[in-house]
């Protein structure tokens, strides 16, 4: 049993929907004060309202991870509201599809600036508060795509997700003296609003390639993040947890039972 998060404040970037919303819901269920962050404040507010209706503590904050000023304002507002910041779930990300032949500089920059540089800016903005925390925790939402696997059309995305992990290992060394850990969750295919829109046939064909024969739920990622954020995970830093139902394991389709 992990120590409850009552009194701890968590910032979740990209928490208005998808995996971030799942992380926000689970952390709120464990008693944390949750800052629901996204660019669209209306959608963030409706996600925060849902948490409050379920008995949790949550507030919405506007924030764009591709802007350091925006992240600094958001972190300051969260700290003023809740009295500090203990945990940062750096989760916001984008994954537009583009072939190498067609990829523009703007497409490359959007993905790198949101996914990789966005993590840096969120961390830079939260660092003064994490240093003041009893123990600070940073959890990155990386991916299996890039660090482990590849997918045509996602070379920029894969590069950004691998960049997060390279960043993490050096960051861990800088943060350890402040009793701050940084780790990453690497999701496989997770059922989010965007995936639901692609329809049952698409989802079923994806599920068939996963040893556990289902697409992951946002809660599957959230519980891994929850462990890495816990007091009990205090001696774990610069590590990754793949949460993919075994998706990356089979050597070939024949290896799938
Ligand atoms: P999603 O459903 O599209 O949600 C993305 C969230 O990020 C939204 O809340 C969005 O809100 C926010 N966001 C996007 N750009 C932002 C920015 N510049 N600043 C602040 N917030 C921003 O995505 P998801 O599928 O849950 O993915 C979340 C994370 O998991 C990403 O890092 C993704 O790479 C990773 N991941 C997802 C999967 C999967 O299968 N879904 C698999 C592996 C890894 P606004 O648009 O309002 O800002």
PDB file of C-alpha atoms and ligand atoms in Angstrom:
ATOM      1  CA  UNK A   1       0.000   0.000   0.000  1.00  0.00           C
ATOM      2  CA  UNK A   2       1.473   3.323  -1.099  1.00  0.00           C
ATOM      3  CA  UNK A   3       1.425   6.365   1.176  1.00  0.00           C
ATOM      4  CA  UNK A   4      -1.635   8.461   0.201  1.00  0.00           C
ATOM      5  CA  UNK A   5      -0.998  11.702  -1.685  1.00  0.00           C
ATOM      6  CA  UNK A   6      -3.185  13.848   0.576  1.00  0.00           C
ATOM      7  CA  UNK A   7      -1.602  17.292   0.835  1.00  0.00           C
ATOM      8  CA  UNK A   8       0.662  16.742  -2.179  1.00  0.00           C
ATOM      9  CA  UNK A   9       0.172  18.863  -5.282  1.00  0.00           C
ATOM     10  CA  UNK A  10       0.570  17.385  -8.739  1.00  0.00           C
ATOM     11  CA  UNK A  11       0.740  19.283 -12.008  1.00  0.00           C
ATOM     12  CA  UNK A  12      -0.355  17.207 -15.000  1.00  0.00           C
ATOM     13  CA  UNK A  13       0.342  18.805 -18.369  1.00  0.00           C
ATOM     14  CA  UNK A  14      -2.014  17.736 -21.150  1.00  0.00           C
ATOM     15  CA  UNK A  15      -4.594  16.679 -18.570  1.00  0.00           C
ATOM     16  CA  UNK A  16      -7.717  17.889 -20.326  1.00  0.00           C
ATOM     17  CA  UNK A  17      -8.126  14.544 -22.101  1.00  0.00           C
ATOM     18  CA  UNK A  18      -6.472  11.231 -22.920  1.00  0.00           C
ATOM     19  CA  UNK A  19      -3.694   9.798 -20.780  1.00  0.00           C
ATOM     20  CA  UNK A  20      -3.194  13.050 -18.865  1.00  0.00           C
ATOM     21  CA  UNK A  21      -6.841  13.085 -17.837  1.00  0.00           C
ATOM     22  CA  UNK A  22      -6.453   9.489 -16.654  1.00  0.00           C
ATOM     23  CA  UNK A  23      -3.400  10.470 -14.586  1.00  0.00           C
ATOM     24  CA  UNK A  24      -5.272  13.450 -13.119  1.00  0.00           C
ATOM     25  CA  UNK A  25      -8.274  11.262 -12.194  1.00  0.00           C
ATOM     26  CA  UNK A  26      -6.154   8.570 -10.530  1.00  0.00           C
ATOM     27  CA  UNK A  27      -3.976  11.020  -8.574  1.00  0.00           C
ATOM     28  CA  UNK A  28      -7.101  12.886  -7.424  1.00  0.00           C
ATOM     29  CA  UNK A  29      -8.570   9.568  -6.295  1.00  0.00           C
ATOM     30  CA  UNK A  30      -5.466   9.101  -4.114  1.00  0.00           C
ATOM     31  CA  UNK A  31      -6.037  12.468  -2.428  1.00  0.00           C
ATOM     32  CA  UNK A  32      -3.653  14.774  -4.316  1.00  0.00           C
ATOM     33  CA  UNK A  33      -4.412  18.389  -5.202  1.00  0.00           C
ATOM     34  CA  UNK A  34      -4.468  18.185  -8.982  1.00  0.00           C
ATOM     35  CA  UNK A  35      -3.605  20.982 -11.410  1.00  0.00           C
ATOM     36  CA  UNK A  36      -5.213  20.132 -14.744  1.00  0.00           C
ATOM     37  CA  UNK A  37      -3.134  21.906 -17.402  1.00  0.00           C
ATOM     38  CA  UNK A  38      -3.760  22.357 -21.115  1.00  0.00           C
ATOM     39  CA  UNK A  39      -3.906  25.160 -23.668  1.00  0.00           C
ATOM     40  CA  UNK A  40      -7.690  25.028 -23.923  1.00  0.00           C
ATOM     41  CA  UNK A  41      -8.852  26.226 -20.496  1.00  0.00           C
ATOM     42  CA  UNK A  42     -12.532  25.367 -21.108  1.00  0.00           C
ATOM     43  CA  UNK A  43     -11.806  21.676 -21.688  1.00  0.00           C
ATOM     44  CA  UNK A  44      -9.324  21.646 -18.775  1.00  0.00           C
ATOM     45  CA  UNK A  45     -12.002  23.218 -16.582  1.00  0.00           C
ATOM     46  CA  UNK A  46     -14.563  20.577 -17.506  1.00  0.00           C
ATOM     47  CA  UNK A  47     -12.038  17.809 -16.638  1.00  0.00           C
ATOM     48  CA  UNK A  48     -11.281  19.495 -13.301  1.00  0.00           C
ATOM     49  CA  UNK A  49     -15.004  19.859 -12.634  1.00  0.00           C
ATOM     50  CA  UNK A  50     -15.475  16.127 -13.259  1.00  0.00           C
ATOM     51  CA  UNK A  51     -12.801  15.372 -10.638  1.00  0.00           C
ATOM     52  CA  UNK A  52     -14.445  17.721  -8.125  1.00  0.00           C
ATOM     53  CA  UNK A  53     -17.837  16.072  -8.728  1.00  0.00           C
ATOM     54  CA  UNK A  54     -16.205  12.734  -7.862  1.00  0.00           C
ATOM     55  CA  UNK A  55     -14.982  14.191  -4.563  1.00  0.00           C
ATOM     56  CA  UNK A  56     -11.423  15.094  -5.609  1.00  0.00           C
ATOM     57  CA  UNK A  57      -9.480  18.350  -5.405  1.00  0.00           C
ATOM     58  CA  UNK A  58      -8.683  19.869  -8.790  1.00  0.00           C
ATOM     59  CA  UNK A  59      -8.290  23.194 -10.533  1.00  0.00           C
ATOM     60  CA  UNK A  60      -7.750  23.994 -14.189  1.00  0.00           C
ATOM     61  CA  UNK A  61      -4.823  26.117 -15.372  1.00  0.00           C
ATOM     62  CA  UNK A  62      -4.061  27.296 -18.898  1.00  0.00           C
ATOM     63  CA  UNK A  63      -0.571  26.427 -20.065  1.00  0.00           C
ATOM     64  CA  UNK A  64       1.321  25.860 -23.291  1.00  0.00           C
ATOM     65  CA  UNK A  65       4.383  23.654 -22.781  1.00  0.00           C
ATOM     66  CA  UNK A  66       6.057  25.129 -25.862  1.00  0.00           C
ATOM     67  CA  UNK A  67       6.343  28.497 -24.054  1.00  0.00           C
ATOM     68  CA  UNK A  68       8.590  28.900 -21.007  1.00  0.00           C
ATOM     69  CA  UNK A  69       6.726  32.065 -19.961  1.00  0.00           C
ATOM     70  CA  UNK A  70       3.423  30.211 -20.091  1.00  0.00           C
ATOM     71  CA  UNK A  71       4.839  27.345 -18.001  1.00  0.00           C
ATOM     72  CA  UNK A  72       6.294  29.772 -15.440  1.00  0.00           C
ATOM     73  CA  UNK A  73       2.969  31.570 -15.045  1.00  0.00           C
ATOM     74  CA  UNK A  74       1.154  28.248 -14.722  1.00  0.00           C
ATOM     75  CA  UNK A  75       3.594  26.883 -12.095  1.00  0.00           C
ATOM     76  CA  UNK A  76       3.434  30.118 -10.076  1.00  0.00           C
ATOM     77  CA  UNK A  77      -0.382  30.100 -10.188  1.00  0.00           C
ATOM     78  CA  UNK A  78      -0.520  26.454  -9.102  1.00  0.00           C
ATOM     79  CA  UNK A  79       1.919  27.069  -6.227  1.00  0.00           C
ATOM     80  CA  UNK A  80      -0.081  30.134  -5.089  1.00  0.00           C
ATOM     81  CA  UNK A  81      -3.314  28.139  -5.256  1.00  0.00           C
ATOM     82  CA  UNK A  82      -2.194  24.949  -3.555  1.00  0.00           C
ATOM     83  CA  UNK A  83       0.839  26.098  -1.539  1.00  0.00           C
ATOM     84  CA  UNK A  84       3.569  24.408  -3.592  1.00  0.00           C
ATOM     85  CA  UNK A  85       4.287  21.784  -6.221  1.00  0.00           C
ATOM     86  CA  UNK A  86       5.404  18.264  -5.273  1.00  0.00           C
ATOM     87  CA  UNK A  87       4.922  16.236  -8.439  1.00  0.00           C
ATOM     88  CA  UNK A  88       5.114  17.101 -12.135  1.00  0.00           C
ATOM     89  CA  UNK A  89       3.622  14.719 -14.663  1.00  0.00           C
ATOM     90  CA  UNK A  90       5.052  16.040 -17.908  1.00  0.00           C
ATOM     91  CA  UNK A  91       2.595  14.418 -20.267  1.00  0.00           C
ATOM     92  CA  UNK A  92       1.481  16.889 -22.945  1.00  0.00           C
ATOM     93  CA  UNK A  93       2.364  15.693 -26.403  1.00  0.00           C
ATOM     94  CA  UNK A  94       1.386  15.798 -30.060  1.00  0.00           C
ATOM     95  CA  UNK A  95       1.717  13.092 -32.714  1.00  0.00           C
ATOM     96  CA  UNK A  96       0.861  14.314 -36.223  1.00  0.00           C
ATOM     97  CA  UNK A  97       1.742  11.900 -39.012  1.00  0.00           C
ATOM     98  CA  UNK A  98       4.228  12.932 -41.684  1.00  0.00           C
ATOM     99  CA  UNK A  99       6.556  11.014 -43.999  1.00  0.00           C
ATOM    100  CA  UNK A 100      10.233  11.952 -44.120  1.00  0.00           C
ATOM    101  CA  UNK A 101       9.825  12.971 -47.759  1.00  0.00           C
ATOM    102  CA  UNK A 102       7.031  15.425 -46.972  1.00  0.00           C
ATOM    103  CA  UNK A 103       8.016  16.618 -43.510  1.00  0.00           C
ATOM    104  CA  UNK A 104       8.341  20.385 -43.178  1.00  0.00           C
ATOM    105  CA  UNK A 105      10.557  22.209 -40.710  1.00  0.00           C
ATOM    106  CA  UNK A 106       7.382  23.422 -39.016  1.00  0.00           C
ATOM    107  CA  UNK A 107       6.103  19.879 -38.498  1.00  0.00           C
ATOM    108  CA  UNK A 108       9.449  18.740 -37.086  1.00  0.00           C
ATOM    109  CA  UNK A 109       9.649  21.793 -34.802  1.00  0.00           C
ATOM    110  CA  UNK A 110       6.065  21.445 -33.565  1.00  0.00           C
ATOM    111  CA  UNK A 111       6.671  17.879 -32.431  1.00  0.00           C
ATOM    112  CA  UNK A 112      10.116  18.491 -30.933  1.00  0.00           C
ATOM    113  CA  UNK A 113       9.082  21.780 -29.304  1.00  0.00           C
ATOM    114  CA  UNK A 114       5.987  20.271 -27.719  1.00  0.00           C
ATOM    115  CA  UNK A 115       7.231  16.837 -26.715  1.00  0.00           C
ATOM    116  CA  UNK A 116      10.929  17.330 -25.951  1.00  0.00           C
ATOM    117  CA  UNK A 117      11.468  21.040 -25.304  1.00  0.00           C
ATOM    118  CA  UNK A 118       8.035  21.173 -23.634  1.00  0.00           C
ATOM    119  CA  UNK A 119       9.253  18.754 -20.981  1.00  0.00           C
ATOM    120  CA  UNK A 120      12.297  20.961 -20.357  1.00  0.00           C
ATOM    121  CA  UNK A 121      10.137  24.088 -19.981  1.00  0.00           C
ATOM    122  CA  UNK A 122       7.642  22.401 -17.642  1.00  0.00           C
ATOM    123  CA  UNK A 123      10.505  21.149 -15.479  1.00  0.00           C
ATOM    124  CA  UNK A 124      12.319  24.508 -15.488  1.00  0.00           C
ATOM    125  CA  UNK A 125       9.118  26.243 -14.397  1.00  0.00           C
ATOM    126  CA  UNK A 126       8.363  23.750 -11.617  1.00  0.00           C
ATOM    127  CA  UNK A 127      11.922  23.322 -10.342  1.00  0.00           C
ATOM    128  CA  UNK A 128      11.944  26.170  -7.765  1.00  0.00           C
ATOM    129  CA  UNK A 129       8.868  24.583  -6.141  1.00  0.00           C
ATOM    130  CA  UNK A 130      10.001  20.952  -6.453  1.00  0.00           C
ATOM    131  CA  UNK A 131      13.222  21.918  -4.646  1.00  0.00           C
ATOM    132  CA  UNK A 132      11.130  23.123  -1.702  1.00  0.00           C
ATOM    133  CA  UNK A 133       9.052  19.929  -1.578  1.00  0.00           C
ATOM    134  CA  UNK A 134       9.617  17.180   1.022  1.00  0.00           C
ATOM    135  CA  UNK A 135      10.494  15.043  -1.991  1.00  0.00           C
ATOM    136  CA  UNK A 136      10.076  16.056  -5.615  1.00  0.00           C
ATOM    137  CA  UNK A 137       8.890  13.775  -8.378  1.00  0.00           C
ATOM    138  CA  UNK A 138       8.912  14.184 -12.151  1.00  0.00           C
ATOM    139  CA  UNK A 139       7.241  11.620 -14.369  1.00  0.00           C
ATOM    140  CA  UNK A 140       7.589  11.898 -18.134  1.00  0.00           C
ATOM    141  CA  UNK A 141       5.103  10.315 -20.513  1.00  0.00           C
ATOM    142  CA  UNK A 142       7.423   8.980 -23.193  1.00  0.00           C
ATOM    143  CA  UNK A 143       6.375   6.154 -25.540  1.00  0.00           C
ATOM    144  CA  UNK A 144       7.501   2.807 -26.872  1.00  0.00           C
ATOM    145  CA  UNK A 145       7.596   4.596 -30.263  1.00  0.00           C
ATOM    146  CA  UNK A 146      11.109   5.925 -30.685  1.00  0.00           C
ATOM    147  CA  UNK A 147      12.940   4.454 -27.699  1.00  0.00           C
ATOM    148  CA  UNK A 148      11.983   0.857 -28.646  1.00  0.00           C
ATOM    149  CA  UNK A 149       9.816   0.644 -31.762  1.00  0.00           C
ATOM    150  CA  UNK A 150       9.191   2.580 -34.971  1.00  0.00           C
ATOM    151  CA  UNK A 151       6.166   3.525 -37.032  1.00  0.00           C
ATOM    152  CA  UNK A 152       6.220   4.974 -40.559  1.00  0.00           C
ATOM    153  CA  UNK A 153       5.188   8.623 -40.438  1.00  0.00           C
ATOM    154  CA  UNK A 154       6.344   9.130 -36.875  1.00  0.00           C
ATOM    155  CA  UNK A 155      10.083   9.686 -37.253  1.00  0.00           C
ATOM    156  CA  UNK A 156       9.860  13.150 -35.665  1.00  0.00           C
ATOM    157  CA  UNK A 157       7.607  11.800 -32.898  1.00  0.00           C
ATOM    158  CA  UNK A 158       9.913   8.850 -32.232  1.00  0.00           C
ATOM    159  CA  UNK A 159      12.892  11.213 -32.081  1.00  0.00           C
ATOM    160  CA  UNK A 160      11.097  13.431 -29.556  1.00  0.00           C
ATOM    161  CA  UNK A 161      10.154  10.496 -27.312  1.00  0.00           C
ATOM    162  CA  UNK A 162      13.704   9.099 -27.386  1.00  0.00           C
ATOM    163  CA  UNK A 163      15.011  12.619 -26.675  1.00  0.00           C
ATOM    164  CA  UNK A 164      12.931  12.723 -23.502  1.00  0.00           C
ATOM    165  CA  UNK A 165      14.777   9.655 -22.195  1.00  0.00           C
ATOM    166  CA  UNK A 166      18.230  10.973 -23.064  1.00  0.00           C
ATOM    167  CA  UNK A 167      17.320  14.212 -21.321  1.00  0.00           C
ATOM    168  CA  UNK A 168      16.015  12.300 -18.296  1.00  0.00           C
ATOM    169  CA  UNK A 169      19.286  10.483 -17.566  1.00  0.00           C
ATOM    170  CA  UNK A 170      21.351  13.649 -17.269  1.00  0.00           C
ATOM    171  CA  UNK A 171      18.522  15.508 -15.535  1.00  0.00           C
ATOM    172  CA  UNK A 172      18.426  12.783 -12.863  1.00  0.00           C
ATOM    173  CA  UNK A 173      22.015  13.587 -11.928  1.00  0.00           C
ATOM    174  CA  UNK A 174      21.284  17.307 -11.623  1.00  0.00           C
ATOM    175  CA  UNK A 175      18.099  16.748  -9.626  1.00  0.00           C
ATOM    176  CA  UNK A 176      19.220  14.032  -7.202  1.00  0.00           C
ATOM    177  CA  UNK A 177      20.965  16.481  -4.813  1.00  0.00           C
ATOM    178  CA  UNK A 178      17.562  18.147  -4.321  1.00  0.00           C
ATOM    179  CA  UNK A 179      15.858  14.825  -3.515  1.00  0.00           C
ATOM    180  CA  UNK A 180      13.972  15.016  -6.800  1.00  0.00           C
ATOM    181  CA  UNK A 181      13.572  11.886  -8.910  1.00  0.00           C
ATOM    182  CA  UNK A 182      12.744  11.782 -12.611  1.00  0.00           C
ATOM    183  CA  UNK A 183      11.418   8.699 -14.356  1.00  0.00           C
ATOM    184  CA  UNK A 184       9.387   7.860 -17.435  1.00  0.00           C
ATOM    185  CA  UNK A 185       6.394   5.763 -18.350  1.00  0.00           C
ATOM    186  CA  UNK A 186       6.474   4.329 -21.870  1.00  0.00           C
ATOM    187  CA  UNK A 187       2.937   3.574 -23.044  1.00  0.00           C
ATOM    188  CA  UNK A 188       2.026   1.229 -25.857  1.00  0.00           C
ATOM    189  CA  UNK A 189      -1.287   1.803 -27.644  1.00  0.00           C
ATOM    190  CA  UNK A 190      -3.688   3.432 -25.215  1.00  0.00           C
ATOM    191  CA  UNK A 191      -7.422   3.922 -25.659  1.00  0.00           C
ATOM    192  CA  UNK A 192      -7.988   7.679 -25.749  1.00  0.00           C
ATOM    193  CA  UNK A 193     -10.742   9.812 -27.251  1.00  0.00           C
ATOM    194  CA  UNK A 194      -8.676  10.118 -30.463  1.00  0.00           C
ATOM    195  CA  UNK A 195      -8.379   6.344 -30.850  1.00  0.00           C
ATOM    196  CA  UNK A 196     -12.087   5.769 -30.160  1.00  0.00           C
ATOM    197  CA  UNK A 197     -12.854   8.046 -33.118  1.00  0.00           C
ATOM    198  CA  UNK A 198     -10.966   5.645 -35.410  1.00  0.00           C
ATOM    199  CA  UNK A 199     -13.624   2.976 -34.808  1.00  0.00           C
ATOM    200  CA  UNK A 200     -13.910  -0.585 -33.501  1.00  0.00           C
ATOM    201  CA  UNK A 201     -12.309  -2.298 -36.512  1.00  0.00           C
ATOM    202  CA  UNK A 202      -9.119  -0.274 -36.101  1.00  0.00           C
ATOM    203  CA  UNK A 203      -9.038  -0.809 -32.343  1.00  0.00           C
ATOM    204  CA  UNK A 204      -9.644  -4.564 -32.677  1.00  0.00           C
ATOM    205  CA  UNK A 205      -6.874  -4.971 -35.247  1.00  0.00           C
ATOM    206  CA  UNK A 206      -4.460  -3.118 -32.958  1.00  0.00           C
ATOM    207  CA  UNK A 207      -5.534  -5.202 -29.976  1.00  0.00           C
ATOM    208  CA  UNK A 208      -4.851  -8.411 -31.914  1.00  0.00           C
ATOM    209  CA  UNK A 209      -1.115  -7.557 -32.047  1.00  0.00           C
ATOM    210  CA  UNK A 210      -0.872  -7.188 -28.264  1.00  0.00           C
ATOM    211  CA  UNK A 211      -0.135 -10.336 -26.210  1.00  0.00           C
ATOM    212  CA  UNK A 212      -2.740  -9.274 -23.639  1.00  0.00           C
ATOM    213  CA  UNK A 213      -5.243  -8.890 -26.512  1.00  0.00           C
ATOM    214  CA  UNK A 214      -6.470  -5.460 -25.560  1.00  0.00           C
ATOM    215  CA  UNK A 215      -5.520  -1.831 -26.011  1.00  0.00           C
ATOM    216  CA  UNK A 216      -4.279  -0.181 -22.819  1.00  0.00           C
ATOM    217  CA  UNK A 217      -6.482   2.000 -20.651  1.00  0.00           C
ATOM    218  CA  UNK A 218      -5.418   5.450 -19.492  1.00  0.00           C
ATOM    219  CA  UNK A 219      -5.527   4.087 -15.936  1.00  0.00           C
ATOM    220  CA  UNK A 220      -2.838   1.527 -16.841  1.00  0.00           C
ATOM    221  CA  UNK A 221      -0.452   4.427 -17.462  1.00  0.00           C
ATOM    222  CA  UNK A 222      -1.727   6.420 -14.491  1.00  0.00           C
ATOM    223  CA  UNK A 223      -1.014   3.646 -11.984  1.00  0.00           C
ATOM    224  CA  UNK A 224       2.566   3.294 -13.223  1.00  0.00           C
ATOM    225  CA  UNK A 225       2.980   7.077 -12.865  1.00  0.00           C
ATOM    226  CA  UNK A 226       1.393   6.884  -9.409  1.00  0.00           C
ATOM    227  CA  UNK A 227       3.993   4.363  -8.263  1.00  0.00           C
ATOM    228  CA  UNK A 228       6.864   6.468  -9.614  1.00  0.00           C
ATOM    229  CA  UNK A 229       5.381   9.512  -7.824  1.00  0.00           C
ATOM    230  CA  UNK A 230       5.008   7.707  -4.513  1.00  0.00           C
ATOM    231  CA  UNK A 231       7.084   8.200  -1.401  1.00  0.00           C
ATOM    232  CA  UNK A 232       7.978   4.517  -1.662  1.00  0.00           C
ATOM    233  CA  UNK A 233       9.697   5.039  -5.062  1.00  0.00           C
ATOM    234  CA  UNK A 234      12.257   7.336  -3.435  1.00  0.00           C
ATOM    235  CA  UNK A 235      15.349   5.358  -4.561  1.00  0.00           C
ATOM    236  CA  UNK A 236      14.284   5.026  -8.215  1.00  0.00           C
ATOM    237  CA  UNK A 237      15.485   7.628 -10.674  1.00  0.00           C
ATOM    238  CA  UNK A 238      16.260   7.813 -14.420  1.00  0.00           C
ATOM    239  CA  UNK A 239      14.290   4.609 -15.033  1.00  0.00           C
ATOM    240  CA  UNK A 240      11.546   3.647 -17.446  1.00  0.00           C
ATOM    241  CA  UNK A 241       8.469   1.444 -17.150  1.00  0.00           C
ATOM    242  CA  UNK A 242       7.016   0.057 -20.369  1.00  0.00           C
ATOM    243  CA  UNK A 243       3.226  -0.272 -20.057  1.00  0.00           C
ATOM    244  CA  UNK A 244       2.116  -2.004 -23.246  1.00  0.00           C
ATOM    245  CA  UNK A 245       0.476  -5.362 -22.480  1.00  0.00           C
ATOM    246  CA  UNK A 246       3.619  -7.055 -23.822  1.00  0.00           C
ATOM    247  CA  UNK A 247       3.338  -5.396 -27.238  1.00  0.00           C
ATOM    248  CA  UNK A 248       7.087  -5.023 -27.794  1.00  0.00           C
ATOM    249  CA  UNK A 249       7.933  -8.598 -26.791  1.00  0.00           C
ATOM    250  CA  UNK A 250       6.965 -10.928 -29.698  1.00  0.00           C
ATOM    251  CA  UNK A 251       9.820 -11.513 -32.187  1.00  0.00           C
ATOM    252  CA  UNK A 252       7.283 -12.053 -34.970  1.00  0.00           C
ATOM    253  CA  UNK A 253       3.539 -12.461 -35.485  1.00  0.00           C
ATOM    254  CA  UNK A 254       4.118 -16.235 -35.142  1.00  0.00           C
ATOM    255  CA  UNK A 255       5.323 -15.622 -31.597  1.00  0.00           C
ATOM    256  CA  UNK A 256       1.909 -14.300 -30.595  1.00  0.00           C
ATOM    257  CA  UNK A 257      -0.207 -16.979 -28.887  1.00  0.00           C
TER     258      UNK A 257
HETATM  259  P1  LIG B   1      -4.328  13.484 -26.469  1.00  0.00           P
HETATM  260  O1  LIG B   1      -5.505  12.661 -26.113  1.00  0.00           O
HETATM  261  O2  LIG B   1      -4.235  14.074 -27.835  1.00  0.00           O
HETATM  262  O3  LIG B   1      -4.201  14.645 -25.386  1.00  0.00           O
HETATM  263  C1  LIG B   1      -3.121  15.537 -25.471  1.00  0.00           C
HETATM  264  C2  LIG B   1      -3.186  16.508 -24.322  1.00  0.00           C
HETATM  265  O4  LIG B   1      -2.041  17.364 -24.406  1.00  0.00           O
HETATM  266  C3  LIG B   1      -4.413  17.390 -24.356  1.00  0.00           C
HETATM  267  O5  LIG B   1      -4.799  17.684 -23.045  1.00  0.00           O
HETATM  268  C4  LIG B   1      -3.902  18.665 -25.047  1.00  0.00           C
HETATM  269  O6  LIG B   1      -4.707  19.777 -24.663  1.00  0.00           O
HETATM  270  C5  LIG B   1      -2.494  18.717 -24.459  1.00  0.00           C
HETATM  271  N1  LIG B   1      -1.519  19.492 -25.240  1.00  0.00           N
HETATM  272  C6  LIG B   1      -1.167  19.340 -26.536  1.00  0.00           C
HETATM  273  N2  LIG B   1      -0.250  20.271 -26.873  1.00  0.00           N
HETATM  274  C7  LIG B   1      -0.014  21.013 -25.762  1.00  0.00           C
HETATM  275  C8  LIG B   1       0.806  22.113 -25.460  1.00  0.00           C
HETATM  276  N3  LIG B   1       1.593  22.691 -26.394  1.00  0.00           N
HETATM  277  N4  LIG B   1       0.808  22.620 -24.204  1.00  0.00           N
HETATM  278  C9  LIG B   1       0.005  22.086 -23.263  1.00  0.00           C
HETATM  279  N5  LIG B   1      -0.810  21.041 -23.472  1.00  0.00           N
HETATM  280  C10 LIG B   1      -0.826  20.520 -24.727  1.00  0.00           C
HETATM  281  O7  LIG B   1      -2.959  12.659 -26.263  1.00  0.00           O
HETATM  282  P2  LIG B   1      -2.670  11.273 -25.500  1.00  0.00           P
HETATM  283  O8  LIG B   1      -2.853  10.167 -26.469  1.00  0.00           O
HETATM  284  O9  LIG B   1      -3.376  11.230 -24.194  1.00  0.00           O
HETATM  285  O10 LIG B   1      -1.107  11.440 -25.261  1.00  0.00           O
HETATM  286  C11 LIG B   1      -0.587  11.984 -24.057  1.00  0.00           C
HETATM  287  C12 LIG B   1       0.891  11.660 -23.987  1.00  0.00           C
HETATM  288  O11 LIG B   1       1.059  10.256 -24.057  1.00  0.00           O
HETATM  289  C13 LIG B   1       1.697  12.246 -25.139  1.00  0.00           C
HETATM  290  O12 LIG B   1       2.938  12.687 -24.665  1.00  0.00           O
HETATM  291  C14 LIG B   1       1.865  11.070 -26.077  1.00  0.00           C
HETATM  292  O13 LIG B   1       3.027  11.179 -26.853  1.00  0.00           O
HETATM  293  C15 LIG B   1       1.964   9.929 -25.082  1.00  0.00           C
HETATM  294  N6  LIG B   1       1.616   8.623 -25.638  1.00  0.00           N
HETATM  295  C16 LIG B   1       0.329   8.336 -26.039  1.00  0.00           C
HETATM  296  C17 LIG B   1       0.034   7.066 -26.519  1.00  0.00           C
HETATM  297  C18 LIG B   1      -1.366   6.669 -26.919  1.00  0.00           C
HETATM  298  O14 LIG B   1      -1.571   5.541 -27.396  1.00  0.00           O
HETATM  299  N7  LIG B   1      -2.373   7.503 -26.736  1.00  0.00           N
HETATM  300  C19 LIG B   1       1.051   6.102 -26.637  1.00  0.00           C
HETATM  301  C20 LIG B   1       2.333   6.433 -26.240  1.00  0.00           C
HETATM  302  C21 LIG B   1       2.612   7.689 -25.734  1.00  0.00           C
HETATM  303  P3  LIG B   1      -4.726  21.173 -25.503  1.00  0.00           P
HETATM  304  O15 LIG B   1      -4.805  20.801 -26.944  1.00  0.00           O
HETATM  305  O16 LIG B   1      -5.928  21.905 -24.976  1.00  0.00           O
HETATM  306  O17 LIG B   1      -3.480  21.885 -25.143  1.00  0.00           O
END
